[in-house]
Amino acid sequence: MSFNYPKNEKLKSKISIGLLFSEGKSVSKYPLRLVYHSGSLVENEKIKMGVSVSKKYFKKAVDRNRFKRILRETYRLNKHILLDNLDKPYAFMFFYQTKERLSYEEINTKTIQLFEKFVAQNSKKESSEKGEQSSK
């Protein structure tokens, strides 16, 4: 398993980001939120991830950047949870949404729970969609 976060995995396209916010769905595990949209990527890319920390909660850029680094690191170490269970490409935006200054360990635990919740939610949808298609 490769625990890297290469440049081609970073969500930078304004079009993809706009699509995320207009048509994307969301899953939360306080204080983290994952907004996702499927099928908006190039064929050879399985996943695109962006991170965000609101200026509303952390006025100083130093603080925002610290939490963005932590979010990227927790994603990097736990992305296998997503990759092992995805069958189509997804774009994700990963948010930290609280004033509380949680430790790295707490954020890592919440990230794992959030990714597992996302996988559980989407595996149910995919199995129900497959069931509907087979009954037609």
Coordinates of C-alpha atoms in Angstrom, one line a residue:
M1 CA 0.0 0.0 0.0
S2 CA 1.3 3.4 -1.0
F3 CA 0.9 6.0 1.6
N4 CA 1.5 9.1 -0.6
Y5 CA -0.4 12.1 -1.6
P6 CA 0.8 12.9 -5.1
K7 CA 0.1 16.0 -7.0
N8 CA -2.4 14.3 -9.4
E9 CA -4.6 13.4 -6.3
K10 CA -5.0 17.1 -5.2
L11 CA -8.3 18.7 -6.1
K12 CA -7.5 22.0 -7.8
S13 CA -9.9 22.4 -10.7
K14 CA -12.4 25.2 -10.2
I15 CA -14.9 23.3 -12.2
S16 CA -14.7 20.2 -10.0
I17 CA -14.8 22.3 -6.8
G18 CA -17.9 24.1 -8.2
L19 CA -19.5 20.8 -9.0
L20 CA -18.8 19.5 -5.5
F21 CA -20.7 22.4 -3.9
S22 CA -23.6 22.6 -6.4
E23 CA -24.3 18.8 -6.8
G24 CA -22.2 17.1 -4.1
K25 CA -23.4 15.1 -1.2
S26 CA -22.1 15.3 2.3
V27 CA -21.2 13.0 5.2
S28 CA -20.2 14.2 8.7
K29 CA -18.5 13.0 11.8
Y30 CA -18.1 16.0 14.1
P31 CA -15.9 18.1 13.7
L32 CA -15.1 16.7 10.2
R33 CA -17.2 16.9 7.1
L34 CA -16.6 15.2 3.7
V35 CA -18.3 16.6 0.6
Y36 CA -18.2 14.2 -2.4
H37 CA -19.3 13.9 -6.0
S38 CA -18.8 10.9 -8.2
G39 CA -18.0 10.7 -11.9
S40 CA -16.5 14.1 -12.5
L41 CA -12.9 13.0 -13.0
V42 CA -10.6 11.8 -15.8
E43 CA -10.7 8.0 -16.4
N44 CA -7.3 7.1 -14.9
E45 CA -7.9 9.0 -11.7
K46 CA -9.7 7.2 -8.9
I47 CA -9.8 10.0 -6.3
K48 CA -9.2 13.7 -5.9
M49 CA -9.0 15.3 -2.5
G50 CA -9.0 18.9 -1.2
V51 CA -8.8 20.2 2.3
S52 CA -10.3 23.3 3.9
V53 CA -10.3 25.0 7.3
S54 CA -12.6 28.0 7.6
K55 CA -11.3 31.5 8.4
K56 CA -14.5 31.8 10.5
Y57 CA -13.0 29.4 13.1
F58 CA -9.2 30.2 12.8
K59 CA -8.4 33.8 12.0
K60 CA -4.7 33.3 11.8
A61 CA -3.3 31.6 8.7
V62 CA -0.8 29.8 10.8
D63 CA -3.6 28.0 12.6
R64 CA -5.5 27.2 9.5
N65 CA -2.4 25.8 7.8
R66 CA -1.6 23.6 10.8
F67 CA -5.1 22.0 10.7
K68 CA -4.9 21.6 6.9
R69 CA -1.5 19.8 7.3
I70 CA -3.1 17.5 9.9
L71 CA -6.1 16.8 7.6
R72 CA -3.8 16.0 4.6
E73 CA -1.7 13.7 6.8
T74 CA -4.7 11.8 8.2
Y75 CA -6.1 11.5 4.7
R76 CA -2.7 10.2 3.4
L77 CA -2.5 7.5 6.1
N78 CA -6.2 6.4 5.8
K79 CA -7.0 6.8 2.1
H80 CA -6.8 3.0 1.7
I81 CA -10.2 2.8 3.4
L82 CA -11.7 4.8 0.5
L83 CA -9.6 3.3 -2.3
D84 CA -10.4 -0.3 -1.4
N85 CA -14.1 0.4 -1.5
L86 CA -14.6 2.7 -4.5
D87 CA -15.6 1.4 -7.9
K88 CA -15.9 4.8 -9.6
P89 CA -13.9 8.0 -9.4
Y90 CA -14.8 10.5 -6.7
A91 CA -13.9 14.1 -5.9
F92 CA -13.8 14.9 -2.2
M93 CA -13.5 18.1 -0.1
F94 CA -12.4 17.5 3.5
F95 CA -13.5 20.2 6.1
Y96 CA -12.5 20.9 9.7
Q97 CA -15.5 22.6 11.2
T98 CA -15.0 23.7 14.8
K99 CA -13.1 26.2 16.9
E100 CA -11.9 23.4 19.2
R101 CA -8.2 22.6 18.8
L102 CA -8.3 18.8 18.7
S103 CA -5.1 16.8 18.9
Y104 CA -3.7 14.8 15.9
E105 CA -4.8 11.5 17.5
E106 CA -8.4 12.7 17.9
I107 CA -8.6 14.0 14.3
N108 CA -7.1 10.8 13.0
T109 CA -9.7 8.7 14.9
K110 CA -12.5 10.9 13.5
T111 CA -11.1 10.7 10.0
I112 CA -11.2 6.9 10.1
Q113 CA -14.8 6.9 11.4
L114 CA -15.8 9.4 8.7
F115 CA -14.2 7.4 5.9
E116 CA -15.9 4.2 7.2
K117 CA -19.2 6.0 7.4
F118 CA -18.8 7.2 3.8
V119 CA -18.0 3.7 2.7
A120 CA -21.0 2.2 4.5
Q121 CA -23.3 4.9 3.1
N122 CA -22.2 4.4 -0.5
S123 CA -22.0 0.6 -0.4
K124 CA -25.7 0.6 0.6
K125 CA -26.6 2.9 -2.3
E126 CA -24.6 0.9 -4.8
S127 CA -26.1 -2.4 -3.7
S128 CA -29.6 -0.9 -3.9
E129 CA -28.9 0.5 -7.3
K130 CA -27.7 -2.9 -8.5
G131 CA -30.8 -4.6 -7.1
E132 CA -33.0 -2.1 -8.9
Q133 CA -31.2 -2.7 -12.2
S134 CA -31.3 -6.5 -11.9
S135 CA -35.1 -6.4 -11.2
K136 CA -35.8 -4.4 -14.5

